[in-house]
Structure formats: C-alpha cells, structure tokens
Tab-separated table of C-alpha atoms in Angstrom:
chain	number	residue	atom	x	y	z
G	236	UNK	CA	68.227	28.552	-70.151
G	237	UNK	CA	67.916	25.564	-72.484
G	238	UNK	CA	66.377	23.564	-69.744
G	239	UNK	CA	63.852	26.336	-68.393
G	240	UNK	CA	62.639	26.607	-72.007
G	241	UNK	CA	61.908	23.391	-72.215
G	242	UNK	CA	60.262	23.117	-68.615
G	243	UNK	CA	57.932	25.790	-70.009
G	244	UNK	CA	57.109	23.662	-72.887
G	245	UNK	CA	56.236	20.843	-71.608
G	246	UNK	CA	53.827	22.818	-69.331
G	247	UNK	CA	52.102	24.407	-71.789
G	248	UNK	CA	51.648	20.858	-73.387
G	249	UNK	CA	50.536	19.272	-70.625
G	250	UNK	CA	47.866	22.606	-69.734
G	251	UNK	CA	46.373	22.100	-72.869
G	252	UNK	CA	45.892	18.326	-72.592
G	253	UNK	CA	44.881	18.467	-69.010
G	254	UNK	CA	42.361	21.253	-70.594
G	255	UNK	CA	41.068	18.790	-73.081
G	256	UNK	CA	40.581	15.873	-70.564
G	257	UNK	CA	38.959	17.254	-67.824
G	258	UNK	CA	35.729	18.230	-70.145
G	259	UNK	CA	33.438	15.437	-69.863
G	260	UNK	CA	32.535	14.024	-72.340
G	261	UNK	CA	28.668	12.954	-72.383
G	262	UNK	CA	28.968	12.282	-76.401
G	263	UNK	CA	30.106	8.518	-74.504
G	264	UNK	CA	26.697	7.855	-72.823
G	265	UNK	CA	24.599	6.852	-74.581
G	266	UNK	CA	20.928	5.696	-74.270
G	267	UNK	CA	19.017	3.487	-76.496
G	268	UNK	CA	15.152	4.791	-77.494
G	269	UNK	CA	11.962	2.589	-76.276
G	270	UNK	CA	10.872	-0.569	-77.726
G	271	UNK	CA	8.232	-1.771	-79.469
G	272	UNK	CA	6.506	1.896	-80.241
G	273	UNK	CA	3.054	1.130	-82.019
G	274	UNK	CA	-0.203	3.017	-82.239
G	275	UNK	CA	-3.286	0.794	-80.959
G	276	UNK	CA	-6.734	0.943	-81.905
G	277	UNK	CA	-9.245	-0.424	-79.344
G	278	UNK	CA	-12.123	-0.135	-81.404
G	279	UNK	CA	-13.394	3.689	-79.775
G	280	UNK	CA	-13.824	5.156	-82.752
G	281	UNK	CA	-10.558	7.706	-83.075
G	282	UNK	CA	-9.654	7.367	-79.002
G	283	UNK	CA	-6.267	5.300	-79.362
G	284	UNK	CA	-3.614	4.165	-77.222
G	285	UNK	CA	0.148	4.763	-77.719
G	286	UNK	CA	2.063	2.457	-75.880
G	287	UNK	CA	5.783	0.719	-75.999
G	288	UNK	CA	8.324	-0.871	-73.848
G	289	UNK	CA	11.460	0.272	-72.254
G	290	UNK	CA	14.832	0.726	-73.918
G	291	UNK	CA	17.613	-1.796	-73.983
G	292	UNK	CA	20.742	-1.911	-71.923
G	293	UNK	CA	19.276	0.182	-68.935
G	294	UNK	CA	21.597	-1.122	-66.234
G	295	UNK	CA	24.122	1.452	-65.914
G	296	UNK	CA	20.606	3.993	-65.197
G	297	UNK	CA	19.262	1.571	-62.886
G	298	UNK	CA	19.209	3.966	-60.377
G	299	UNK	CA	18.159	6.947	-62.548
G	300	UNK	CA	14.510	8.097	-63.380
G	301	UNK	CA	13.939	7.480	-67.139
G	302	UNK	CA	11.579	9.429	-68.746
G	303	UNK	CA	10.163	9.345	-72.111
G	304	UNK	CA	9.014	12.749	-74.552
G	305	UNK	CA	6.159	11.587	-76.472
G	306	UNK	CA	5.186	13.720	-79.560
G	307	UNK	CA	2.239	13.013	-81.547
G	308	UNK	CA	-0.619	14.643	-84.206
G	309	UNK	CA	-3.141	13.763	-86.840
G	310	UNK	CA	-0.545	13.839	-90.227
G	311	UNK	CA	-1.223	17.609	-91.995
G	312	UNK	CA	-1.596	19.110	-88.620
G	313	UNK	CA	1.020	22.038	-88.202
G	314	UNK	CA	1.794	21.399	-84.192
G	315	UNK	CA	2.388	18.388	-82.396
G	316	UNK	CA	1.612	17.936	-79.137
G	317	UNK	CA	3.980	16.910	-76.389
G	318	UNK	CA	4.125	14.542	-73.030
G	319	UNK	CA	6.837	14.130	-71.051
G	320	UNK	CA	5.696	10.459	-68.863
G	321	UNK	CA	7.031	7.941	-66.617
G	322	UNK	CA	4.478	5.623	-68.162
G	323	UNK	CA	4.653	2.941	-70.995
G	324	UNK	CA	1.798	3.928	-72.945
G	325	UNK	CA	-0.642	7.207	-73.105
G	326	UNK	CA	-3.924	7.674	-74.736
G	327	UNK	CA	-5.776	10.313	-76.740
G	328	UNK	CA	-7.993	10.860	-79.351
G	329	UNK	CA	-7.660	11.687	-82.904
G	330	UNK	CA	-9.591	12.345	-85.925
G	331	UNK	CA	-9.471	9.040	-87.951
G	332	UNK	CA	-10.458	10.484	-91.320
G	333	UNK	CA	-7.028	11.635	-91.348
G	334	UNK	CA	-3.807	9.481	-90.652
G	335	UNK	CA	-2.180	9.773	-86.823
G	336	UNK	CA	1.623	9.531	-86.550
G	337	UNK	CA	4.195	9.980	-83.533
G	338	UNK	CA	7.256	9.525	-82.348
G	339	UNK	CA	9.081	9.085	-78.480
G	340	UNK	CA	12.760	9.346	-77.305
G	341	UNK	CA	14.018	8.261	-73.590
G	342	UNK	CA	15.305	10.983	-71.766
G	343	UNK	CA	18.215	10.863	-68.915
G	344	UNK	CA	18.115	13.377	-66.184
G	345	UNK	CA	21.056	15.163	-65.743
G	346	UNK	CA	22.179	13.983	-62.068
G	347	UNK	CA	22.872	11.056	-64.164
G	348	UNK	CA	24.956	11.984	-67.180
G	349	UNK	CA	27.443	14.870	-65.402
G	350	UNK	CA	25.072	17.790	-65.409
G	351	UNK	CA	23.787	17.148	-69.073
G	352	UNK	CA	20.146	15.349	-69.985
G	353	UNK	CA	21.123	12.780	-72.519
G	354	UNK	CA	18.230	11.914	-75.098
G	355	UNK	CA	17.932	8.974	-77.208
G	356	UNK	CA	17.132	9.045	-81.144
G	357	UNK	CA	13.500	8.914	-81.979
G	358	UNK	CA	11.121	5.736	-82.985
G	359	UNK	CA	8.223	6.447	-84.914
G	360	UNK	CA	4.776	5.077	-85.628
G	361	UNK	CA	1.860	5.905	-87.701
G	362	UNK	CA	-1.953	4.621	-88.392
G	363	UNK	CA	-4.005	4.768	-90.773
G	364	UNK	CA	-7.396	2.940	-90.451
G	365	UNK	CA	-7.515	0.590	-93.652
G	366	UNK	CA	-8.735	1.882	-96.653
G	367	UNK	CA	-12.492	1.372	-97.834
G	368	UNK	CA	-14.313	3.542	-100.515
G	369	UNK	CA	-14.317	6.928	-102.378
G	370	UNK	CA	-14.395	9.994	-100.674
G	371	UNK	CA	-17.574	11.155	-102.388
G	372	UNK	CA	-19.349	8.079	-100.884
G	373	UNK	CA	-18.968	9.469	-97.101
G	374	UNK	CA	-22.334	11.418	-95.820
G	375	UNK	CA	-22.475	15.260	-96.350
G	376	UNK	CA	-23.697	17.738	-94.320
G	377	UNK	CA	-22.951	16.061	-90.448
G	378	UNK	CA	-25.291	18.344	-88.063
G	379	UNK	CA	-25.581	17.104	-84.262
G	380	UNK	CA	-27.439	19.625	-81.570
G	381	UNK	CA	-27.791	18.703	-77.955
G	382	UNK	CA	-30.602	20.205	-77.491
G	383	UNK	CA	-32.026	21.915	-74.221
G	384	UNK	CA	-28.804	19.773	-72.315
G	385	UNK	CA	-31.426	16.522	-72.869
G	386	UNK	CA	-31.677	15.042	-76.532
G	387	UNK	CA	-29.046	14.615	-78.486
G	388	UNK	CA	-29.787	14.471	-82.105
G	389	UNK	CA	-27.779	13.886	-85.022
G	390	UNK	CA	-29.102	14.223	-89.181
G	391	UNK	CA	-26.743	13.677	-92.241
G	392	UNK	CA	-27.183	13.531	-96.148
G	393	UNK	CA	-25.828	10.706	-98.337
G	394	UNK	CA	-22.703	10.865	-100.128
G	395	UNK	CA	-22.561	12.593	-103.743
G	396	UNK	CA	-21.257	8.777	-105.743
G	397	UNK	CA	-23.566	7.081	-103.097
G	398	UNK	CA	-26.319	4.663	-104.892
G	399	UNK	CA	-29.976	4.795	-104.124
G	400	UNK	CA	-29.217	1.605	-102.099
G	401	UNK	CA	-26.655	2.667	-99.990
G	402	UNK	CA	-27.731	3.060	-96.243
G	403	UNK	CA	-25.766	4.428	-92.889
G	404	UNK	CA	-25.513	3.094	-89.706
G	405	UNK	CA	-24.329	5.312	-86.860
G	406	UNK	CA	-22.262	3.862	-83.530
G	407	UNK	CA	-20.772	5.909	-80.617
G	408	UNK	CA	-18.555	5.991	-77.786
G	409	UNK	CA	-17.292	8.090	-75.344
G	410	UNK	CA	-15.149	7.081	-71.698
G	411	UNK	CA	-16.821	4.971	-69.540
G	412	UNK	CA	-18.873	2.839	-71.949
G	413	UNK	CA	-17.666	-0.298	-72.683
G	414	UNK	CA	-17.645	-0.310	-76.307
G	415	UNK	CA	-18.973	1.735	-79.177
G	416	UNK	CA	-22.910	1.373	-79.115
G	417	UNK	CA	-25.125	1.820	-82.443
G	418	UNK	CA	-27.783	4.456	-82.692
G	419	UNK	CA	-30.964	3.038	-81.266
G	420	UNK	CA	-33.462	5.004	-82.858
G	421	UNK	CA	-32.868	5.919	-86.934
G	422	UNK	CA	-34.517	8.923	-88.403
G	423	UNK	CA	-35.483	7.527	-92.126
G	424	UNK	CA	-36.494	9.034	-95.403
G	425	UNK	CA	-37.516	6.624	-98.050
G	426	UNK	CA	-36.417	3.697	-96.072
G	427	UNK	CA	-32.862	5.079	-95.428
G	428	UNK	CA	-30.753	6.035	-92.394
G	429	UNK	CA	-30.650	10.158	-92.325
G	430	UNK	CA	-30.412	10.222	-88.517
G	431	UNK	CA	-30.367	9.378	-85.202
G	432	UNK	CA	-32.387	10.134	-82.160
G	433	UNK	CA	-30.087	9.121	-79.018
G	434	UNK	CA	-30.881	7.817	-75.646
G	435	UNK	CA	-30.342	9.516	-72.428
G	436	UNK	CA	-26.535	10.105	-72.401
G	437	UNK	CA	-25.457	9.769	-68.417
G	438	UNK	CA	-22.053	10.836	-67.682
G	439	UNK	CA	-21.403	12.166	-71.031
G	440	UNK	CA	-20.626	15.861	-70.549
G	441	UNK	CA	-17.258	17.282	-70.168
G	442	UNK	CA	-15.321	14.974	-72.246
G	443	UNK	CA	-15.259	13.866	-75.862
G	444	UNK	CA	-17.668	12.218	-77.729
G	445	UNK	CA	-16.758	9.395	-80.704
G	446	UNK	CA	-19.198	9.276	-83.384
G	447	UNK	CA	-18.394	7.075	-86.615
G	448	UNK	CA	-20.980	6.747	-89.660
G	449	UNK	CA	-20.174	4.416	-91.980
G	450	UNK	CA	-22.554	2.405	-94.735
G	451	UNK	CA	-23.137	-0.760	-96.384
G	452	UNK	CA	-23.976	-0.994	-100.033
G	453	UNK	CA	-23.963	-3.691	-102.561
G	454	UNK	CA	-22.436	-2.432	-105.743
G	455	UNK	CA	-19.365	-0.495	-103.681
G	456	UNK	CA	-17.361	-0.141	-100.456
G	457	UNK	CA	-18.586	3.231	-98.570
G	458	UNK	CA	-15.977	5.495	-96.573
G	459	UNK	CA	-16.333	5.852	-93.269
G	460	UNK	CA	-16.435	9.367	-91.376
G	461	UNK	CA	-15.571	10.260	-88.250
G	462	UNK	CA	-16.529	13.364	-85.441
G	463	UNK	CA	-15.322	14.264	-82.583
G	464	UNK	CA	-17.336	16.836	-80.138
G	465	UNK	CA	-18.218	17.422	-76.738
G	466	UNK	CA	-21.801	17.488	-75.960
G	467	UNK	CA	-21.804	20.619	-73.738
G	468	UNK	CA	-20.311	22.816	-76.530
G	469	UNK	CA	-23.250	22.027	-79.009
G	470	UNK	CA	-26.234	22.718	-76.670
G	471	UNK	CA	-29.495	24.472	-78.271
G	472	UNK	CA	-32.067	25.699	-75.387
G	473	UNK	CA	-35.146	26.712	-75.261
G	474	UNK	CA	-36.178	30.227	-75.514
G	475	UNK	CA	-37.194	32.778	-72.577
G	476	UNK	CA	-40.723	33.031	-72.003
G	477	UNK	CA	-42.884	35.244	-69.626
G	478	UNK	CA	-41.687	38.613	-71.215
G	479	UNK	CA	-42.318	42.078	-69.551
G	480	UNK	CA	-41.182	45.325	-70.531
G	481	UNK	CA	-42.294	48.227	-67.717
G	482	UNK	CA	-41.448	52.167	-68.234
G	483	UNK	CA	-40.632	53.299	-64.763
G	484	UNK	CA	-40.142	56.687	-66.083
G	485	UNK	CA	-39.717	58.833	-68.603
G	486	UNK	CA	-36.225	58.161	-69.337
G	487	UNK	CA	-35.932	54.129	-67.832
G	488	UNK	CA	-37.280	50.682	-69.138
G	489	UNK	CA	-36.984	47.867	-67.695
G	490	UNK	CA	-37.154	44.152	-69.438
G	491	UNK	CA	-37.365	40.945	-68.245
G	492	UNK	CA	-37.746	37.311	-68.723
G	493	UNK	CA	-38.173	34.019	-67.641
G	494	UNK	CA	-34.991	31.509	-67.206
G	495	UNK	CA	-35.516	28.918	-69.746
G	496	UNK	CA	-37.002	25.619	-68.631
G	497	UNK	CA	-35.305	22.543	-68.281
G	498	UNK	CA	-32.002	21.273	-66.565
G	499	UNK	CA	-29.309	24.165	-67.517
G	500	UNK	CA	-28.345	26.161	-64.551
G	501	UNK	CA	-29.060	29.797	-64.347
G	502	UNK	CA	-25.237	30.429	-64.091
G	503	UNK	CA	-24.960	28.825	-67.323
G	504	UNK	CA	-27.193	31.265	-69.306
G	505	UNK	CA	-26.006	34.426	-71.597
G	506	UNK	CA	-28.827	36.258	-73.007
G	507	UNK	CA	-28.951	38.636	-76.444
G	508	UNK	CA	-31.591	41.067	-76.257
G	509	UNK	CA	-32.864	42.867	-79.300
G	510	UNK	CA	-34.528	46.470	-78.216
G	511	UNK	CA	-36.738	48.503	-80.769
G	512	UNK	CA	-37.196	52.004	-80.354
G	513	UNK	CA	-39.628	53.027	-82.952
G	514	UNK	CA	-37.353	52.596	-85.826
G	515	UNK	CA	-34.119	51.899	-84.223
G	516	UNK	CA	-32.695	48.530	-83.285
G	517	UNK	CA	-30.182	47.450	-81.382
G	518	UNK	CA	-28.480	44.430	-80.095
G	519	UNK	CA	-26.655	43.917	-76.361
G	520	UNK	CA	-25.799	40.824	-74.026
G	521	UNK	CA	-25.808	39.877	-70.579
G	522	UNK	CA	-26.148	36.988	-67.973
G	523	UNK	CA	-28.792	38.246	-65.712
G	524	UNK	CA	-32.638	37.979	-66.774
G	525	UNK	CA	-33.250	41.250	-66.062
G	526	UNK	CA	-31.531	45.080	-67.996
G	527	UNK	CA	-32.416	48.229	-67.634
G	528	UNK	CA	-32.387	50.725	-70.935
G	529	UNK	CA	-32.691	53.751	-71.163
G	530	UNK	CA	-34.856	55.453	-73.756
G	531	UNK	CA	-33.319	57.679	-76.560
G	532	UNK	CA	-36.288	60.233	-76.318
G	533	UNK	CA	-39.427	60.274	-73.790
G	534	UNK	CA	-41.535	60.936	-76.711
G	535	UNK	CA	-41.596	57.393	-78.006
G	536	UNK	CA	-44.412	55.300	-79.156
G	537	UNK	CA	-43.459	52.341	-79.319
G	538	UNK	CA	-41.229	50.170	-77.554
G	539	UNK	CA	-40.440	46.278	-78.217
G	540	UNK	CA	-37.869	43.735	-77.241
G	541	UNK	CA	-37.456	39.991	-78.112
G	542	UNK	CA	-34.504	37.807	-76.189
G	543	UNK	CA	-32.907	34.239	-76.611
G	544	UNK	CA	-30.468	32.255	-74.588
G	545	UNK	CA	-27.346	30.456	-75.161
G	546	UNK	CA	-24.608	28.357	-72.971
G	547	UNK	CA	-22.253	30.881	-71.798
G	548	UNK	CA	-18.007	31.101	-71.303
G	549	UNK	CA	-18.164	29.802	-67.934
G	550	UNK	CA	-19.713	26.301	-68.751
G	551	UNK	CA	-18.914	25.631	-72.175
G	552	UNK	CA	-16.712	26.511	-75.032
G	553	UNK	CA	-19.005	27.173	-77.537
G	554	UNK	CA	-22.892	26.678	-78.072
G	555	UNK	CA	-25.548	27.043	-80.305
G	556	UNK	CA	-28.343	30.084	-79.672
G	557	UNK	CA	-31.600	29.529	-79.274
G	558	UNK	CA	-34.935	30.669	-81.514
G	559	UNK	CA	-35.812	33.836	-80.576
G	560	UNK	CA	-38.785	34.668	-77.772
G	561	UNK	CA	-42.127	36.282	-78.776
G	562	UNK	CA	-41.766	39.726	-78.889
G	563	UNK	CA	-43.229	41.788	-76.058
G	564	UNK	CA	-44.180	45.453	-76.722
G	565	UNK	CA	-45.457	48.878	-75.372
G	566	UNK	CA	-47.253	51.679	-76.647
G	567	UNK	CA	-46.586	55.540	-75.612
G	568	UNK	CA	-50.183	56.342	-77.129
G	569	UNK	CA	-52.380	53.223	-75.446
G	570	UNK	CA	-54.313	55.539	-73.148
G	571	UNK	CA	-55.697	57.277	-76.453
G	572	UNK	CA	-55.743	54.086	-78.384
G	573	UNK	CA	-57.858	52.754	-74.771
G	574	UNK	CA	-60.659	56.110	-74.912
G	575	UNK	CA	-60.835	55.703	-78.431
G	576	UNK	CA	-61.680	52.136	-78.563
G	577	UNK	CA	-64.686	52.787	-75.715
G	578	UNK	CA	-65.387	56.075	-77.578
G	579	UNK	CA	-66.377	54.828	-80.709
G	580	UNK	CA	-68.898	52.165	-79.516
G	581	UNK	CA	-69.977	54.776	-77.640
G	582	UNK	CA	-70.770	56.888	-79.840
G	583	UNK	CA	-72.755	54.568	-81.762
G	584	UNK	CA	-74.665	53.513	-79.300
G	585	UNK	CA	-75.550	57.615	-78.204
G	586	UNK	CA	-76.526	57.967	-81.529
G	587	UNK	CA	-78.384	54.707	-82.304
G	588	UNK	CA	-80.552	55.851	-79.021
G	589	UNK	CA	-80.879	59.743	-80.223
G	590	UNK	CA	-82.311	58.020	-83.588
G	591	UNK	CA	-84.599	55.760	-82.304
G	592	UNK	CA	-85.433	58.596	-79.193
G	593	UNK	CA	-86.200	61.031	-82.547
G	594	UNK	CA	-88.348	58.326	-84.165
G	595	UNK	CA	-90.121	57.816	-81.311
G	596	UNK	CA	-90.974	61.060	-80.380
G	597	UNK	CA	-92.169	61.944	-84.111
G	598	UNK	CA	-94.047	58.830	-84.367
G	599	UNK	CA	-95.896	59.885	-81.108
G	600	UNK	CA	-96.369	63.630	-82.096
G	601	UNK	CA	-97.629	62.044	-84.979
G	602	UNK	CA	-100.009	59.857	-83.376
G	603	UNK	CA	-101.945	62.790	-81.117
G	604	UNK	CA	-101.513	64.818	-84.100
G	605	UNK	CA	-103.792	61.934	-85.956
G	606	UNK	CA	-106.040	61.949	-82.768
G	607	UNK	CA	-106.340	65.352	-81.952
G	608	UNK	CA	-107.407	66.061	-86.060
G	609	UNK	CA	-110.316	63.058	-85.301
G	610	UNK	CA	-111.528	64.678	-82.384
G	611	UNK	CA	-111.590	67.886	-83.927
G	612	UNK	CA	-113.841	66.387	-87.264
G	613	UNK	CA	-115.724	65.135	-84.685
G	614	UNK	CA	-116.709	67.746	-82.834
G	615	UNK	CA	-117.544	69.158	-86.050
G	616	UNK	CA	-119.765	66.399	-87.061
G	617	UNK	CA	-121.452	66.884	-83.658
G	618	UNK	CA	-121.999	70.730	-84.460
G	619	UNK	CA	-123.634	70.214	-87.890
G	620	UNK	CA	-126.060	67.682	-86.522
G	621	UNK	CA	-127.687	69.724	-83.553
C-alpha cells in the first residue's frame, strides 16, 4: 500500500510538470523593433516620407515574412492611422502647421513563433518643422476656388502683428512635379502679395495639393502656413443659361436649362432649382437639366424659377455652388396683359382720328356755311340793283 501511494504521487508530480512544460512558451522569442525610424522631409510642403531599416538579429526568421505596423498622425489628432507593410519606408502627407509623430513595431507571423504573432516594442519619431515667428504673423482668411475645373485662384489677408512691410510669397506642389514651384502670377494691393493667379494645372486632379505661404519681413521672422486640398473638391462653375419654363397644362410645368459651359462633364453636374409660385418658394435638387412640377393651383399668375450648378457625389467630395442663373418667368394673365398693350394705342389712335375726322368735318360745314351765307348776300345785292 505504501508503495502504490507513492507510485500515485509521483504521477501526479510528474502530470503537473509535464503540464507545465509542454505549453510553449513564446515569452522566449523575441524580436527586436526596426532601425533607424526617422520622419523625412523632402521639401513638398507637408508630403513626408517615413522610412527605417530592418531589425537586428533576424537570422533565426530568415525564412519568415517580417512585417512591420506603422502608426502615425499629426500630434492633437484623436486617431492614428495604421499600415501594416513589407516595405522600409511609406509616405503621406500631413498638415505641417501642426507637429507629425509615429511609431512602428516588427511583427512575426505566427507559422513562425508556434501559432502566436510575436511583436516587437515600438520606436518612435516626431517632426516638427523649425520654429520661425508669431502666430499672429501667418495670413488670415486662406480662400482658394477652382473655378469652372480651369483657374485656380487663391487670395489671403496679412497677419494681425504683420508690419506694413511684410509681404507673402506663395509655392506649391503636388505628385508628379519635381519640386515645389512659386506662384507665377501675384494678385497685389498696395504693392503687396494678396494672391495668386495659377497656371494651367495638368495632372492635378484626384490627389492632394501642397500649398505653403510664408513671408519675408525686415523687423521680424513671419510663420509659415500650410493647406492641404484637392482641386476637384473646391470647384466653382458657371451658372446654367438658356432658361425655359413651358406650362403643358393646367396642372404640369416643365423647366429647363442649359449644361454649363466649359470642361465639367454632364455626369458631374447636381442642380438646385428655386420655383416661385406667386408667393410661395421652394427649393429641390436633381442631376438632370430638365424637372417637371406640378402647380399648386391652375389659377396662378405667375410662375418663376432660377437654377445653379455644383460638382456632384459621384465626382467629388465636396464643391462650391455656383451664382445663381437669371430668373426665367411666366405669366397666367399675358394674353390680357398682350390685348391690353395693342388696345390702348389703339384706342388713341381711334380717337386721335374721330377728333381730327370731327374737326374736319366742322371746319368744312363751316366753310359752305361761310359760302353759302356769301352767295346768299349776293343774290341779294343782285335783287336790289335791278
């Protein structure tokens, strides 16, 4: 008994160890995060590249395929954003009035660590660009409108603390130029920098658009400011013209309207139409350049519509609307408003001719009244003589 006790001991001992043991452990691998982690600024204005180098002791994942998590955001932003890439570097941009900061780990699959990913710790790296100036020197009031998809155009004010002195100078860039280009053509006031009037932008749509406008002054440092847009998403165009409004019956209108000129695409069109009723207005959408209404009452005088266009869902994300049309109008009463306008002249005519007709006809009646009285003393003379 003493023996089979003790057989039963030492198996429970050596269940328990064998229990501990055969978890693996995969707090013993270990990987090391990447190397040299910095945030690089090639000079496009906010669009920066994020690049390092792999970790160190790698040669018992030589086989394996490393990946790195890449997390990154403009500092004060609540979310990061995330990549998961093969590569040794990524690029993106970021708004450069604030500072950028990010972090990367290397990540092991887990056909490579018994069934558990194993992640590294984190390295981190910020940027700031360097410090130049008070806030209060930085223009005011940045307004940029891409207007009719053709002419880009971009006006600013000075900055409150600026001096009388103090002038702007504007450069851009966006992928596929070279380097960041300054504005061509200024739009001055006084001798000072309060715009710029851009050149034909090819290959600029769809993708973002750097714009930095700093200043040079001699009594103090100005602070730079920097914008990030895409041109498609701030697009003013024209107006409809060529405005018709029909009543096909006594219940239906139809309106239409010309597609703006210029390059936009029909497709790319939404319209807002404002109707008037005699004194009620209202307000509805749509993408074709046509709508029929219907009329609220068949005994309306007057009818009225104005319309203006703006970029719609389907080829931007936003836009700016246009100035409204001229408005184009109908009267219920024209017919009337038509007899009375030929009536009237009419009328004074009719009557001009009855006066002058009258004034005729006395002034004759008159005239043989004269003649037949001079006949008639002289037959009398004649009379008295013989």
């Amino acid at each position: 008994m003493a023996f089979a006790h003790l057989d039963v001991r030492r198996f429970c001992a050596l269940l328990i160890c064998t229990m501990f043991v055969s978890v693996p452990s995969n707090a013993e691998i270990k990987v090391n995060p990447p190397e040299d982690f910095e945030i690089v600024d090639p000079g496009y204005l906010g669009y920066l590249s994020l690049q390092w180098q792999p970790p160190l002791f790698l040669d018992n994942f030589k086989d394996c395929p490393i990946e790195y998590e890449l997390k990154y955001r403009n500092i004060g932003s609540k979310y990061w954003k995330t990549i998961i890439t093969k590569n040794l570097h990524y690029k993106d941009g970021f708004d450069l009035n604030k500072g950028v900061e990010a972090k990367i780990h290397t990540l092991v699959p887990a056909q490579c660590t018994n069934g558990l990913e194993v992640r590294s710790s984190w390295s981190e790296a910020t940027y700031w660009t360097s410090p130049r100036g008070n806030e209060d020197t930085k223009v005011r009031e940045m307004d940029c409108v891409y207007y009719n998809w053709q002419h880009l155009l971009c006006s600013w004010k000075p900055g409150v603390s600026a001096h009388l002195v103090t002038n702007y100078q504007l450069f851009y860039w966006f992928e596929g130029l070279k380097h960041a280009i300054q504005c061509p053509d200024y739009i001055k006031a006084n001798g000072k920098n309060t715009g710029c009037r851009f050149p034909h932008l090819e290959s600029s749509d769809y993708k973002d658009f750097y714009i930095c406008v700093n200043g040079s002054s001699e009594s103090h440092p100005i602070q730079p400011s920097y914008f990030i847009f895409q041109l498609q998403n701030i697009v003013k165009p024209l107006p409809p013209e060529y405005l018709s409004l029909t009543v096909e019956n006594s219940e239906e209108v139809n309106l239409r309207w010309s597609m703006p000129k210029g390059p936009i695409p029909a497709k790319c069109f939404i319209y807002e139409i404002e109707f008037t009723e005699d004194d009620t207005t209202w307000v509805t959408t749509t993408v074709e350049n046509e709508i029929q209404i219907t009329r609220t009452s068949n005994e309306s005088k007057k009818l009225c519509f104005l319309v203006r266009s703006k970029i719609n869902m389907y080829c931007s994300d936003d836009g700016l609307w246009s100035e409204w049309s001229d408005e184009q109008c109908w009267k219920g009463d024209k017919w009337k408003e038509t007899v009375v306008f030929f009536l009237i002249p009419f009328a004074f005519i009719s009557l001009f001719v009855l006066v002058i007709t009258c004034l005729l006809l006395y002034n004759q009646r008159a005239l043989l009244k004269t003649i037949f009285y001079a006949k008639k003393e002289v037959f009398s003379h004649q009379e008295t003589f013989f």
